[in-house]
Short mmCIF file of C-alpha atoms in Angstrom, two decimals:
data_model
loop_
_atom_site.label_atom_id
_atom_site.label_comp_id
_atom_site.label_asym_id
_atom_site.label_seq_id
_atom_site.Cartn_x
_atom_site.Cartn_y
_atom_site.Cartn_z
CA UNK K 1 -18.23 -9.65 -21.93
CA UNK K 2 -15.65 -12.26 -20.39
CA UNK K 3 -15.76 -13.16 -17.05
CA UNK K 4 -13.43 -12.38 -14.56
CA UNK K 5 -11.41 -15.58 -14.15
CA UNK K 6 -10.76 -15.49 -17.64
CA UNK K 7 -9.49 -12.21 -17.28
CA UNK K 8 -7.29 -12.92 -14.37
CA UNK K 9 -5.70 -15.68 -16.29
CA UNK K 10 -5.42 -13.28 -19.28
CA UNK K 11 -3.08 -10.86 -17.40
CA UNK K 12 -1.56 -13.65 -15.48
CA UNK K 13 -0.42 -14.96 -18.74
CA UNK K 14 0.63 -11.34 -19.93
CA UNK K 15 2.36 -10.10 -16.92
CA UNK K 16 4.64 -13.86 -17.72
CA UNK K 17 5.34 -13.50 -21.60
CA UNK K 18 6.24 -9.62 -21.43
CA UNK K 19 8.41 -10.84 -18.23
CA UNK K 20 10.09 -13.03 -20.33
CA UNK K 21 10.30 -11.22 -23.69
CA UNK K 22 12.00 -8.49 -21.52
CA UNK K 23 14.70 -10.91 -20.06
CA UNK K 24 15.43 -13.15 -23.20
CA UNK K 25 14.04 -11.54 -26.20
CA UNK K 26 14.51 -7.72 -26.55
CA UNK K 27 18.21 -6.41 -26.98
CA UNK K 28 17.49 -2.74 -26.35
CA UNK K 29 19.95 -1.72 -23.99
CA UNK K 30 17.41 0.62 -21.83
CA UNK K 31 15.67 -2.32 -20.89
CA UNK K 32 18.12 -3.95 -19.06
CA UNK K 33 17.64 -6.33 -16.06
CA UNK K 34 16.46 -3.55 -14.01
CA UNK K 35 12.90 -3.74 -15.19
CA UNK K 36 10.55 -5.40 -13.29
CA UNK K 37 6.88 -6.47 -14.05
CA UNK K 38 5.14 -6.23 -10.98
CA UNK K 39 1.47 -6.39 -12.27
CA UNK K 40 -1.05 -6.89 -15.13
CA UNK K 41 -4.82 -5.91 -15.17
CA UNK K 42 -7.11 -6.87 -18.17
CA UNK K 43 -10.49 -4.53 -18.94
CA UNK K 44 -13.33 -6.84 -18.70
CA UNK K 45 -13.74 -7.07 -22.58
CA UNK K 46 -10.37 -8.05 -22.97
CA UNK K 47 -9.37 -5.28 -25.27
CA UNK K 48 -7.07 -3.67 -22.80
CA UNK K 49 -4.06 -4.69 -20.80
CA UNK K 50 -2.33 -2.11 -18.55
CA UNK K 51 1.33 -3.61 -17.65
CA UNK K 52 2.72 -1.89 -14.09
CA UNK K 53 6.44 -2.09 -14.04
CA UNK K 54 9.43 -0.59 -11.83
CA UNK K 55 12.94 0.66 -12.95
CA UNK K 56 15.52 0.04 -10.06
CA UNK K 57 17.65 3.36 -10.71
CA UNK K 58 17.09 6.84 -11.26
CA UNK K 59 15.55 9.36 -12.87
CA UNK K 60 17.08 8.85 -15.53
CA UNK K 61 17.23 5.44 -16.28
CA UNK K 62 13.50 5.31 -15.47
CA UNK K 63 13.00 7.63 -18.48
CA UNK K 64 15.30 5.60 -20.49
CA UNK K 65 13.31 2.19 -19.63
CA UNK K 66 9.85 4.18 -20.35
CA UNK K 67 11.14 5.21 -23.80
CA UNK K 68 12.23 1.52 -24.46
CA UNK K 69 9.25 -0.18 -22.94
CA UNK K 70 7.38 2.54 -25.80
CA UNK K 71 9.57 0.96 -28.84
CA UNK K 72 8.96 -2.45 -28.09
CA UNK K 73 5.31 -2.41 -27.45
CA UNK K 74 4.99 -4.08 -30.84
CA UNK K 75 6.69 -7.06 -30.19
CA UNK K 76 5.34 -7.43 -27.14
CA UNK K 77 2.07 -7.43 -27.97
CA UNK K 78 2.81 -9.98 -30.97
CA UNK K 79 4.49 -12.39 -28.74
CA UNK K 80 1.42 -12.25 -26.20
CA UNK K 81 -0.86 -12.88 -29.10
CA UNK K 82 0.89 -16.00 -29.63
CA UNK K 83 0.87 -17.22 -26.44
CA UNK K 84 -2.33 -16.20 -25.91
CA UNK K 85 -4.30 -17.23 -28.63
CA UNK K 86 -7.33 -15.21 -28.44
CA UNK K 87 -9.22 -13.48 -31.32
CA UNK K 88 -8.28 -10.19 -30.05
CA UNK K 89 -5.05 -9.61 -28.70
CA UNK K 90 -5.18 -6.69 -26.05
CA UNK K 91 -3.33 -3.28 -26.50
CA UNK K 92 -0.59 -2.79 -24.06
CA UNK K 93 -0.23 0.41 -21.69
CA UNK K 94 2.78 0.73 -19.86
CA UNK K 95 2.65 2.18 -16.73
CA UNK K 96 5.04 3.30 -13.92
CA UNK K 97 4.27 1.24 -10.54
CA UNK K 98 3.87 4.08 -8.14
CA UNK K 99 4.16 1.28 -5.38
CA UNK K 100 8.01 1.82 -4.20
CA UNK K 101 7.90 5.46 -4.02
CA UNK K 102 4.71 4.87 -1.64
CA UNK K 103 6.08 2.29 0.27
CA UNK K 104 9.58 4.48 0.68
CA UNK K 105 7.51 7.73 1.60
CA UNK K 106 5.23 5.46 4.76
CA UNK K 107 8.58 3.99 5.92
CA UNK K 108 10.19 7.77 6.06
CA UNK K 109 6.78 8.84 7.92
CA UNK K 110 6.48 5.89 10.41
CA UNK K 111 10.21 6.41 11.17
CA UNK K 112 9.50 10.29 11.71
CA UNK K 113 6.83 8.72 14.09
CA UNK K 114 9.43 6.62 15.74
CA UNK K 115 11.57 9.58 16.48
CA UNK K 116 8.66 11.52 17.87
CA UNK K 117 7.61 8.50 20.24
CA UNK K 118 11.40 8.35 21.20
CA UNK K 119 11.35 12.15 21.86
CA UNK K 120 8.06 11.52 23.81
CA UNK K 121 9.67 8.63 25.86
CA UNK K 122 12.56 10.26 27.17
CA UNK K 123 10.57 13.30 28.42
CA UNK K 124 8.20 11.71 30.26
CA UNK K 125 10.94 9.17 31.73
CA UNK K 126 11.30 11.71 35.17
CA UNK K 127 7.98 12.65 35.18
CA UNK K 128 5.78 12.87 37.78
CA UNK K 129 1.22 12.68 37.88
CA UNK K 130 0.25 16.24 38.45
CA UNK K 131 -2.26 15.15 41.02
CA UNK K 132 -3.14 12.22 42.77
CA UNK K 133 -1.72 8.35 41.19
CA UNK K 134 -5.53 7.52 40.69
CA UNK K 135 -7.91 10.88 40.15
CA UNK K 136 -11.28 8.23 39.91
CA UNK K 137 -13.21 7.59 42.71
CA UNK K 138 -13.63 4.34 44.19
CA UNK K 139 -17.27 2.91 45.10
CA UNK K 140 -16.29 2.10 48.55
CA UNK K 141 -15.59 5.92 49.19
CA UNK K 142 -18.86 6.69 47.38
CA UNK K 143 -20.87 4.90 49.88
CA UNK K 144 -19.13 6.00 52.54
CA UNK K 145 -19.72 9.85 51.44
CA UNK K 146 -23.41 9.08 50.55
CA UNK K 147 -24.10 7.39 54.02
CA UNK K 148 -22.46 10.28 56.09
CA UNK K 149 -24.29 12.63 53.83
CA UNK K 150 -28.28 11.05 54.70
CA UNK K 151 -27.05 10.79 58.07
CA UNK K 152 -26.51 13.81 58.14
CA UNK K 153 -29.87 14.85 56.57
CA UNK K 154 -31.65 13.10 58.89
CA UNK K 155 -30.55 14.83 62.06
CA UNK K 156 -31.28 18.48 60.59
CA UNK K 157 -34.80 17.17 59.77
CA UNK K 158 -35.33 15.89 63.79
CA UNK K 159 -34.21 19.31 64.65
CA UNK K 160 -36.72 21.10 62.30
CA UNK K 161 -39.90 19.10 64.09
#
């Protein structure tokens, strides 16, 4: 089992060379410069790499970058054994980074939010407190209820003797 750091630098190193192979190396036309690497994690035995990428277009062209990242996952993995140079050279899994589409759908739901504030805002820009400013009691007007209250108390009791 490998520690780690040694798998951190693994997909470091991985993440770089299919970066590059991608930019320089392959000629398939689906894998244009709209492919991105964005990350690279390593199973702890170093038999597995999973490679997280993003396709700046559409539908579409994400299908069409897919289906090339698929054909060239050969040569990829050659060229990272090389640069590697570890007995074992890890099988490659591409997957789509789900990362933009989250990012898009909390910007869309804290601008939502901002609207609703907004709404909020201007309704309660006439407004008015129901009741009094402050509805809490203050301990000066607790004393002097409590003090009239014994005072009070002690009169009825005189009157009872």
């Amino acid at each position: 089992m490998a520690d780690n750091a040694r798998a951190k630098r693994l997909a470091d190193l991985i993440r770089e060379v299919v970066a590059q192979k991608l930019q320089r190396g392959i000629k398939d036309p689906r894998l244009g410069s709209h492919v991105t690497i964005t990350d690279t994690r390593v199973t702890g035995d170093l038999r597995e790499a999973t490679v997280f990428y993003t396709v700046y277009g559409d539908d579409e062209e994400r299908a069409a970058a897919s289906a090339g990242l698929e054909s060239a996952k050969g040569i990829l993995r050659s060229e990272v054994g090389k640069a590697a140079g570890v007995k074992f050279t890890p099988t490659l899994t591409f997957v789509m980074d789900a990362l933009p589409d989250t990012a898009r759908n909390i910007e869309d739901l804290l601008d939502k939010a901002r609207q609703s504030d907004e709404k909020v805002r201007e309704a309660s820009a006439g407004a008015a407190y129901a009741g009094e400013a402050d509805p809490y009691r203050k301990p000066d007007e607790d004393e002097d209820e409590a003090g009239a209250g014994a005072a009070g108390a002690d009169e009825t009791d005189d009157t009872a003797k």
